[in-house]
Short mmCIF file of C-alpha atoms and ligand atoms in Angstrom, two decimals:
data_model
loop_
_atom_site.label_atom_id
_atom_site.label_comp_id
_atom_site.label_asym_id
_atom_site.label_seq_id
_atom_site.Cartn_x
_atom_site.Cartn_y
_atom_site.Cartn_z
CA UNK N 1 0.13 -0.04 -0.07
CA UNK N 2 1.69 3.31 -1.04
CA UNK N 3 -1.56 5.45 -1.06
CA UNK N 4 -0.35 7.12 1.94
CA UNK N 5 2.58 8.53 0.10
CA UNK N 6 0.65 10.45 -2.41
CA UNK N 7 0.80 14.11 -1.45
CA UNK N 8 -2.71 16.30 -1.18
CA UNK N 9 -1.33 19.93 -1.86
CA UNK N 10 1.79 19.00 -3.96
CA UNK N 11 0.53 18.08 -7.64
CA UNK N 12 1.08 14.39 -8.47
CA UNK N 13 -0.01 12.95 -11.71
CA UNK N 14 -3.14 10.30 -11.51
CA UNK N 15 -1.44 7.48 -12.69
CA UNK N 16 1.67 8.43 -14.82
CA UNK N 17 5.18 9.29 -14.80
CA UNK N 18 5.81 13.13 -14.50
CA UNK N 19 9.00 15.23 -14.91
CA UNK N 20 9.44 19.05 -15.29
CA UNK N 21 6.64 21.50 -15.01
CA UNK N 22 5.86 23.09 -18.41
CA UNK N 23 3.94 26.18 -19.50
CA UNK N 24 3.03 27.53 -16.27
CA UNK N 25 0.56 30.20 -17.04
CA UNK N 26 -2.21 32.15 -15.38
CA UNK N 27 -5.35 32.88 -17.07
CA UNK N 28 -8.77 34.41 -16.09
CA UNK N 29 -8.43 33.22 -12.68
CA UNK N 30 -7.02 29.92 -13.20
CA UNK N 31 -3.46 28.54 -12.84
CA UNK N 32 -2.58 26.04 -15.38
CA UNK N 33 0.08 23.48 -14.98
CA UNK N 34 1.41 21.48 -17.98
CA UNK N 35 3.99 18.82 -17.09
CA UNK N 36 6.14 16.28 -18.75
CA UNK N 37 4.25 12.95 -18.75
CA UNK N 38 4.26 9.50 -20.27
CA UNK N 39 0.66 9.10 -20.88
CA UNK N 40 1.15 5.25 -21.11
CA UNK N 41 3.23 4.43 -18.08
CA UNK N 42 5.08 5.32 -14.94
CA UNK N 43 8.53 5.64 -16.59
CA UNK N 44 10.04 8.36 -18.57
CA UNK N 45 9.01 7.97 -22.32
CA UNK N 46 6.56 8.75 -24.95
CA UNK N 47 7.14 12.52 -23.68
CA UNK N 48 4.04 14.65 -23.74
CA UNK N 49 2.61 17.39 -22.02
CA UNK N 50 0.00 16.50 -19.27
CA UNK N 51 -2.22 19.34 -18.19
CA UNK N 52 -3.90 20.50 -14.66
CA UNK N 53 -5.55 23.47 -13.29
CA UNK N 54 -5.87 25.13 -10.11
CA UNK N 55 -7.97 28.07 -8.72
CA UNK N 56 -5.31 28.43 -5.81
CA UNK N 57 -2.14 26.73 -6.65
CA UNK N 58 -3.12 24.25 -4.00
CA UNK N 59 -6.18 22.20 -5.18
CA UNK N 60 -5.15 20.66 -8.60
CA UNK N 61 -7.71 18.99 -11.28
CA UNK N 62 -5.80 16.98 -13.87
CA UNK N 63 -7.19 17.17 -17.59
CA UNK N 64 -6.58 15.13 -20.89
CA UNK N 65 -3.18 15.43 -22.34
CA UNK N 66 -2.47 18.48 -24.02
CA UNK N 67 0.47 17.77 -26.35
CA UNK N 68 0.78 14.16 -27.34
CA UNK N 69 3.81 12.60 -28.45
CA UNK N 70 3.91 10.86 -32.03
CA UNK N 71 5.81 8.49 -33.77
CA UNK N 72 8.29 10.97 -35.01
CA UNK N 73 8.24 13.78 -32.47
CA UNK N 74 8.23 13.47 -28.49
CA UNK N 75 7.22 16.82 -26.50
CA UNK N 76 10.01 18.02 -24.43
CA UNK N 77 10.00 20.80 -22.13
CA UNK N 78 8.86 24.64 -22.83
CA UNK N 79 6.51 27.39 -21.66
CA UNK N 80 3.31 29.35 -22.64
CA UNK N 81 2.38 33.01 -22.97
CA UNK N 82 -0.81 34.73 -23.06
CA UNK N 83 -0.22 36.57 -26.43
CA UNK N 84 -2.21 39.63 -24.86
CA UNK N 85 -1.68 41.65 -28.22
CA UNK N 86 -2.36 38.89 -30.87
CA UNK N 87 0.98 39.21 -32.03
CA UNK N 88 1.20 36.09 -33.39
CA UNK N 89 -2.25 36.68 -35.25
CA UNK N 90 -3.25 33.17 -34.08
CA UNK N 91 -6.08 34.58 -31.91
CA UNK N 92 -9.71 34.34 -32.62
CA UNK N 93 -12.13 37.13 -31.57
CA UNK N 94 -11.24 39.35 -28.73
CA UNK N 95 -9.71 36.49 -26.51
CA UNK N 96 -5.85 36.65 -26.66
CA UNK N 97 -4.45 33.19 -27.81
CA UNK N 98 -2.16 31.21 -25.52
CA UNK N 99 0.74 30.36 -27.25
CA UNK N 100 3.34 27.26 -26.37
CA UNK N 101 6.96 27.17 -27.43
CA UNK N 102 8.22 23.47 -26.70
CA UNK N 103 10.78 21.33 -27.79
CA UNK N 104 10.33 18.84 -30.61
CA UNK N 105 12.67 16.00 -29.84
CA UNK N 106 12.77 14.04 -33.09
CA UNK N 107 12.46 10.22 -33.14
CA UNK N 108 14.50 7.81 -35.66
CA UNK N 109 11.29 8.00 -37.85
CA UNK N 110 11.49 11.55 -38.62
CA UNK N 111 13.79 13.19 -41.08
CA UNK N 112 14.90 15.41 -38.50
CA UNK N 113 16.11 12.38 -36.17
CA UNK N 114 18.99 13.31 -34.01
CA UNK N 115 18.07 17.18 -33.59
CA UNK N 116 15.95 19.09 -30.95
CA UNK N 117 14.41 22.32 -32.08
CA UNK N 118 11.42 24.56 -30.94
CA UNK N 119 8.18 24.22 -31.95
CA UNK N 120 4.77 26.26 -31.50
CA UNK N 121 1.20 25.17 -30.53
CA UNK N 122 -1.54 27.43 -29.54
CA UNK N 123 -4.89 27.41 -27.91
CA UNK N 124 -7.94 29.45 -28.34
CA UNK N 125 -9.96 27.84 -25.73
CA UNK N 126 -8.13 28.72 -22.59
CA UNK N 127 -5.66 25.87 -22.79
CA UNK N 128 -8.05 22.79 -22.98
CA UNK N 129 -6.98 22.04 -26.69
CA UNK N 130 -3.99 22.71 -28.68
CA UNK N 131 -2.96 22.97 -32.38
CA UNK N 132 0.32 22.40 -33.34
CA UNK N 133 1.65 24.91 -36.13
CA UNK N 134 2.07 23.92 -39.82
CA UNK N 135 5.62 25.65 -39.88
CA UNK N 136 7.05 23.94 -37.09
CA UNK N 137 9.71 23.66 -35.92
CA UNK N 138 9.90 27.36 -35.90
CA UNK N 139 13.52 27.73 -34.48
CA UNK N 140 16.15 25.03 -35.33
CA UNK N 141 19.95 25.30 -35.02
CA UNK N 142 20.78 21.82 -36.31
CA UNK N 143 21.55 20.97 -32.73
CA UNK N 144 21.04 17.66 -30.81
CA UNK N 145 20.59 19.44 -27.35
CA UNK N 146 18.68 22.65 -28.05
CA UNK N 147 15.88 22.65 -25.75
CA UNK N 148 13.83 24.10 -23.07
CA UNK N 149 12.52 27.25 -24.29
CA UNK N 150 11.29 29.97 -21.73
CA UNK N 151 9.59 32.85 -23.25
CA UNK N 152 8.68 36.27 -21.76
CA UNK N 153 7.23 39.53 -22.86
CA UNK N 154 9.94 42.24 -22.72
CA UNK N 155 9.77 46.23 -23.97
CA UNK N 156 11.91 44.95 -26.83
CA UNK N 157 9.39 42.02 -27.91
CA UNK N 158 9.42 38.59 -26.94
CA UNK N 159 12.54 37.19 -25.56
CA UNK N 160 13.20 33.37 -25.42
CA UNK N 161 15.84 31.73 -23.09
CA UNK N 162 16.77 28.07 -24.04
CA UNK N 163 19.80 25.99 -23.56
CA UNK N 164 22.51 24.07 -25.61
CA UNK N 165 22.55 21.56 -22.69
CA UNK N 166 25.59 19.90 -23.27
CA UNK N 167 27.65 23.03 -24.09
CA UNK N 168 26.28 24.34 -20.72
CA UNK N 169 25.12 27.58 -22.34
CA UNK N 170 21.81 29.45 -22.07
CA UNK N 171 21.16 30.89 -25.59
CA UNK N 172 18.78 33.90 -25.98
CA UNK N 173 16.61 34.81 -28.95
CA UNK N 174 13.99 37.54 -29.87
CA UNK N 175 10.74 37.56 -31.78
CA UNK N 176 8.16 40.04 -32.75
CA UNK N 177 5.53 37.34 -33.45
CA UNK N 178 6.68 34.03 -31.57
CA UNK N 179 6.92 32.38 -35.04
CA UNK N 180 10.33 34.44 -36.43
CA UNK N 181 13.48 34.32 -33.83
CA UNK N 182 16.60 35.95 -33.98
CA UNK N 183 19.65 35.11 -31.97
CA UNK N 184 20.57 37.68 -29.42
CA UNK N 185 23.41 36.65 -27.29
CA UNK N 186 24.94 33.08 -25.36
CA UNK N 187 25.56 32.92 -21.71
CA UNK N 188 28.03 30.38 -20.14
CA UNK N 189 29.30 28.35 -19.08
CA UNK N 190 29.87 29.65 -15.56
CA UNK N 191 29.13 28.37 -12.24
CA UNK N 192 28.29 25.02 -11.77
CA UNK N 193 29.01 23.10 -14.90
CA UNK N 194 29.33 19.31 -14.15
CA UNK N 195 25.81 18.60 -15.21
CA UNK N 196 24.44 19.55 -18.64
CA UNK N 197 22.24 22.69 -18.36
CA UNK N 198 18.14 22.48 -18.61
CA UNK N 199 15.07 24.30 -18.15
CA UNK N 200 16.36 27.91 -17.84
CA UNK N 201 14.10 31.14 -16.79
CA UNK N 202 14.93 34.75 -16.95
CA UNK N 203 13.19 37.28 -15.14
CA UNK N 204 13.30 40.67 -13.53
CA UNK N 205 12.68 41.55 -9.97
CA UNK N 206 12.56 44.70 -7.56
CA UNK N 207 15.56 44.30 -5.06
CA UNK N 208 14.12 44.82 -1.43
CA UNK N 209 16.11 47.06 0.43
CA UNK N 210 17.73 48.38 -2.69
CA UNK N 211 16.71 51.18 -4.99
CA UNK N 212 16.87 49.10 -8.19
CA UNK N 213 15.57 45.91 -10.01
CA UNK N 214 17.61 42.92 -11.01
CA UNK N 215 17.54 39.98 -13.32
CA UNK N 216 17.39 36.49 -12.19
CA UNK N 217 18.72 33.61 -14.66
CA UNK N 218 17.69 30.22 -13.49
CA UNK N 219 19.55 27.04 -14.81
CA UNK N 220 18.97 23.45 -13.87
CA UNK N 221 21.70 20.98 -14.09
CA UNK N 222 21.37 17.32 -14.59
CA UNK N 223 24.05 16.31 -12.26
CA UNK N 224 26.66 18.15 -9.60
CA UNK N 225 23.50 19.34 -7.57
CA UNK N 226 23.83 20.38 -3.89
CA UNK N 227 22.79 17.33 -2.45
CA UNK N 228 24.04 15.01 -5.29
CA UNK N 229 22.22 14.19 -8.71
CA UNK N 230 20.45 17.03 -10.45
CA UNK N 231 19.57 20.63 -8.73
CA UNK N 232 19.12 24.22 -9.82
CA UNK N 233 21.47 27.08 -9.76
CA UNK N 234 20.50 30.80 -10.45
CA UNK N 235 22.59 33.96 -11.19
CA UNK N 236 21.76 37.60 -10.41
CA UNK N 237 22.68 40.29 -12.83
CA UNK N 238 21.06 42.52 -15.62
CA UNK N 239 19.51 41.86 -19.15
CA UNK N 240 19.33 44.71 -21.41
CA UNK N 241 17.33 43.22 -23.89
CA UNK N 242 20.06 41.38 -25.40
CA UNK N 243 22.54 40.33 -23.12
CA UNK N 244 22.37 38.75 -19.34
CA UNK N 245 25.38 39.99 -17.52
CA UNK N 246 25.90 38.59 -14.03
CA UNK N 247 26.68 40.95 -11.12
CA UNK N 248 30.64 41.24 -10.79
CA UNK N 249 31.71 38.07 -8.90
CA UNK N 250 28.39 36.12 -9.03
CA UNK N 251 29.14 32.37 -9.92
CA UNK N 252 25.91 31.31 -8.92
CA UNK N 253 23.89 30.02 -5.92
CA UNK N 254 21.70 27.17 -5.49
CA UNK N 255 17.80 27.75 -5.73
CA UNK N 256 17.18 24.89 -3.23
CA UNK N 257 19.90 22.80 -1.37
CA UNK N 258 17.70 19.66 -1.14
CA UNK N 259 17.96 16.75 -3.37
CA UNK N 260 14.53 17.08 -4.77
CA UNK N 261 14.00 20.25 -6.66
CA UNK N 262 14.78 20.40 -10.27
CA UNK N 263 13.57 22.58 -13.49
CA UNK N 264 11.85 25.22 -11.51
CA UNK N 265 10.27 27.77 -13.78
CA UNK N 266 7.98 30.61 -12.97
CA UNK N 267 4.29 31.32 -14.19
CA UNK N 268 3.55 33.91 -17.22
CA UNK N 269 1.06 36.55 -16.66
CA UNK N 270 1.04 37.03 -12.95
CA UNK N 271 1.60 40.61 -12.69
CA UNK N 272 4.04 41.84 -10.22
CA UNK N 273 4.07 38.27 -8.21
CA UNK N 274 6.86 35.91 -9.64
CA UNK N 275 5.56 32.27 -8.73
CA UNK N 276 7.71 29.27 -9.48
CA UNK N 277 7.10 25.53 -9.24
CA UNK N 278 9.88 22.96 -9.41
CA UNK N 279 10.04 18.92 -9.74
CA UNK N 280 10.17 17.62 -6.66
CA UNK N 281 12.56 14.73 -7.75
CA UNK N 282 15.94 13.94 -8.87
CA UNK N 283 17.10 12.24 -12.16
CA UNK N 284 19.56 10.28 -9.98
CA UNK N 285 16.82 7.98 -8.80
CA UNK N 286 13.27 9.50 -10.10
CA UNK N 287 12.85 6.25 -12.09
CA UNK N 288 13.05 4.01 -8.93
CA UNK N 289 11.06 5.82 -6.48
CA UNK N 290 8.63 3.48 -4.54
CA UNK N 291 5.21 4.65 -5.55
CA UNK N 292 4.41 2.22 -8.14
CA UNK N 293 1.02 3.75 -9.55
CA UNK N 294 2.48 7.17 -10.28
CA UNK N 295 5.87 8.78 -10.49
CA UNK N 296 6.83 12.29 -8.79
CA UNK N 297 5.42 15.26 -7.43
CA UNK N 298 5.71 18.97 -8.00
CA UNK N 299 7.06 21.34 -5.17
CA UNK N 300 4.54 23.70 -3.62
CA UNK N 301 4.28 26.98 -5.86
CA UNK N 302 6.50 29.33 -4.29
CA UNK N 303 6.38 33.37 -4.34
CA UNK N 304 10.08 34.50 -4.89
CA UNK N 305 11.47 37.79 -4.11
CA UNK N 306 14.91 39.36 -4.03
CA UNK N 307 16.50 40.97 -1.01
CA UNK N 308 19.92 42.24 -0.47
CA UNK N 309 21.71 39.67 1.96
CA UNK N 310 24.36 40.46 4.47
CA UNK N 311 27.24 40.64 1.84
CA UNK N 312 25.27 43.22 -0.10
CA UNK N 313 24.52 40.48 -2.84
CA UNK N 314 20.73 40.16 -3.97
CA UNK N 315 19.39 36.81 -2.83
CA UNK N 316 16.27 34.99 -3.67
CA UNK N 317 13.85 34.46 -0.85
CA UNK N 318 11.13 31.86 -1.48
CA UNK N 319 7.61 31.46 0.28
CA UNK N 320 5.34 28.77 -0.30
CA UNK N 321 1.72 29.09 -1.11
CA UNK N 322 0.88 27.56 2.35
CA UNK N 323 -2.47 25.50 2.80
CA UNK N 324 -3.55 25.40 6.65
CA UNK N 325 -4.21 21.59 6.42
CA UNK N 326 -0.65 20.21 5.91
CA UNK N 327 1.60 19.17 8.93
CA UNK N 328 3.95 22.38 9.46
CA UNK N 329 5.76 23.67 12.23
CA UNK N 330 7.73 26.83 12.91
CA UNK N 331 11.03 26.82 14.77
CA UNK N 332 12.98 29.70 16.30
CA UNK N 333 16.69 28.85 16.90
CA UNK N 334 18.64 31.45 19.07
CA UNK N 335 22.10 32.03 18.29
CA UNK N 336 24.36 29.33 19.39
CA UNK N 337 21.61 27.00 19.91
CA UNK N 338 20.35 23.83 18.48
CA UNK N 339 17.01 22.26 17.86
CA UNK N 340 15.94 18.89 16.83
CA UNK N 341 12.56 18.28 15.22
CA UNK N 342 11.59 14.62 14.81
CA UNK N 343 8.73 13.45 12.78
CA UNK N 344 7.30 10.00 13.05
CA UNK N 345 4.48 7.94 12.30
CA UNK N 346 1.91 7.12 15.13
CA UNK N 347 3.56 4.15 16.30
CA UNK N 348 7.13 6.18 16.65
CA UNK N 349 8.46 4.63 13.64
CA UNK N 350 10.01 5.94 10.57
CA UNK N 351 11.92 8.86 12.43
CA UNK N 352 12.75 11.64 10.07
CA UNK N 353 15.14 14.24 11.96
CA UNK N 354 15.60 17.90 11.08
CA UNK N 355 18.44 19.41 13.16
CA UNK N 356 19.18 23.13 13.02
CA UNK N 357 22.50 24.13 14.59
CA UNK N 358 23.23 27.67 14.89
CA UNK N 359 26.64 27.44 16.57
CA UNK N 360 28.04 26.22 13.30
CA UNK N 361 25.26 27.50 11.06
CA UNK N 362 24.12 24.02 9.86
CA UNK N 363 20.95 22.41 8.80
CA UNK N 364 20.85 18.52 8.37
CA UNK N 365 18.06 16.54 7.49
CA UNK N 366 18.16 12.91 8.32
CA UNK N 367 16.07 10.39 6.33
CA UNK N 368 18.11 7.30 7.04
CA UNK N 369 15.66 5.75 9.50
CA UNK N 370 12.47 6.84 7.48
CA UNK N 371 10.86 4.24 5.43
CA UNK N 372 12.03 2.90 2.11
CA UNK N 373 15.62 4.19 1.52
CA UNK N 374 16.96 1.31 -0.54
CA UNK N 375 15.49 1.76 -3.78
CA UNK N 376 18.25 3.31 -5.33
CA UNK N 377 22.12 3.68 -3.95
CA UNK N 378 21.72 7.24 -5.23
CA UNK N 379 19.32 8.38 -2.73
CA UNK N 380 21.15 10.22 -0.23
CA UNK N 381 19.95 9.80 3.44
CA UNK N 382 21.80 12.48 5.25
CA UNK N 383 21.60 15.73 3.67
CA UNK N 384 23.68 18.80 5.07
CA UNK N 385 23.41 22.51 4.12
CA UNK N 386 25.18 25.43 5.60
CA UNK N 387 22.83 28.45 6.44
CA UNK N 388 23.68 31.64 4.49
CA UNK N 389 25.11 34.46 6.56
CA UNK N 390 22.54 36.11 9.11
CA UNK N 391 22.49 38.06 12.07
CA UNK N 392 20.89 36.63 15.09
CA UNK N 393 18.19 33.92 15.58
CA UNK N 394 17.43 31.41 12.96
CA UNK N 395 13.68 30.98 11.79
CA UNK N 396 12.76 27.44 9.97
CA UNK N 397 9.47 26.59 8.64
CA UNK N 398 8.87 22.77 8.02
CA UNK N 399 5.97 21.61 5.81
CA UNK N 400 5.44 17.69 5.42
CA UNK N 401 2.74 16.40 2.77
CA UNK N 402 3.02 12.52 2.60
CA UNK N 403 6.18 11.75 0.71
CA UNK N 404 7.52 15.59 0.28
CA UNK N 405 9.07 17.63 2.78
CA UNK N 406 10.02 21.25 2.27
CA UNK N 407 12.23 23.37 4.72
CA UNK N 408 12.39 27.13 4.68
CA UNK N 409 14.99 28.97 6.68
CA UNK N 410 15.70 32.54 7.33
CA UNK N 411 12.40 33.69 5.69
CA UNK N 412 13.02 31.37 2.90
CA UNK N 413 16.54 32.41 2.11
CA UNK N 414 17.41 28.95 2.11
CA UNK N 415 15.07 26.12 0.88
CA UNK N 416 15.63 22.52 1.01
CA UNK N 417 13.10 19.93 -0.51
CA UNK N 418 13.41 16.06 -0.03
CA UNK N 419 11.23 13.22 -0.79
CA UNK N 420 10.64 10.46 1.91
CA UNK N 421 8.88 7.21 1.70
CA UNK N 422 7.75 6.13 4.98
CA UNK N 423 5.92 2.98 5.78
CA UNK N 424 2.92 4.81 7.56
CA UNK N 425 2.09 8.62 7.33
CA UNK N 426 4.37 10.80 9.51
CA UNK N 427 1.80 12.73 11.47
CA UNK N 428 3.57 13.09 14.87
CA UNK N 429 6.17 15.79 15.56
CA UNK N 430 8.39 16.41 18.48
CA UNK N 431 10.94 19.57 19.16
CA UNK N 432 13.85 19.25 21.27
CA UNK N 433 16.16 22.16 21.71
CA UNK N 434 19.51 22.57 23.48
C1 FRU Z 501 14.91 18.16 -17.72
C2 FRU Z 501 14.76 17.42 -19.26
C3 FRU Z 501 14.56 18.77 -20.09
C4 FRU Z 501 13.81 17.88 -21.37
C5 FRU Z 501 13.06 17.08 -20.47
C6 FRU Z 501 12.58 15.76 -21.34
O1 FRU Z 501 14.44 17.33 -16.76
O2 FRU Z 501 15.62 16.40 -19.37
O3 FRU Z 501 15.95 19.09 -20.64
O4 FRU Z 501 13.05 18.73 -22.15
O5 FRU Z 501 13.56 16.78 -19.35
O6 FRU Z 501 11.76 15.12 -20.31
#
């Protein structure tokens, strides 16, 4: 029995495989989450876009597959924008069309096999049905690893960030109509380059406590992540409509220091709010997690803001959209203190232990005694992280939803996401301070 492992507030697919969030978009009061799925099984393959919607980012309804694989084309990751001014000409009537840019991964049956290129699909019924454009692919550079387009509106037009995954580069393009794209610039390699680069995002945020705004470039890494396996880094800098320039000395920071947060990207069309969702798993073991009737969960949706850190460098803070019906606890640890929070099942079994030590500014999540840890040797059982520089006490929020645990420290300056597979629900919480 694994039904107790299915989260209630983190999105999980009904009965299929899932990886990256795709096409996050807010339209007419509805949040749309598309996602990499295999409509025919619980293992990676037949890649297509699944679809779910939510009025509040907490209650999700899964719909029919939005973009289905074909013999010649797998539908890899990408994004959706609301084309408010109908720049694409694909709208009907007064309602703006939704336009998806996604990666066509061409299969051996295709004349383009061996390449990945960017294709366009659009919807005029609020995201429920999609048509592929007859001129697809709309952007090709004869590359085998050119993927994951994330498109956003900029005063200069539409801007796309995508990756040359193996080269560890983000490539930037510009378009007036979402159909014709011109190359702007190339960023990287920089920061962590151990793993291939995937699923970029680029957005602007005000810097709290500072007089200006800054741009954040998010890049996921297939391996070399902070807890082993895959992970996500970000750079802070400037974007002038052509080139992203990191701040002097910026070599990247981790978006989440846990093992299970990947391919995080933000919603289109949420106004001044910037909301991200990541995939709460890790390529090192995602295919082996012990939930045989579905695979993987998304993270909670997180609003992100930029704030100047103690060293003067802007840092992302993440705040979850938080339901009140999940097990959660706030710890405040004084300077030089140590608190241990232990979560167990009713009978006291399956301990999951979080230790926050402010004497050496370390945070440790020990899942070694918590249920199934043997399904993959790559599943790390003790996760350690250093707290960023701070002055004084440390606040920590812990949220538990069946098989996903999220930890937010220092008002979301550090987050740690980890999966756990206890044999019974973790519903008892004990805190000891010393
Ligand atoms: C990232 C990724 C993407 C690709 C997709 C395929 O997890 O490898 O680069 O588009 O998954 O499922």
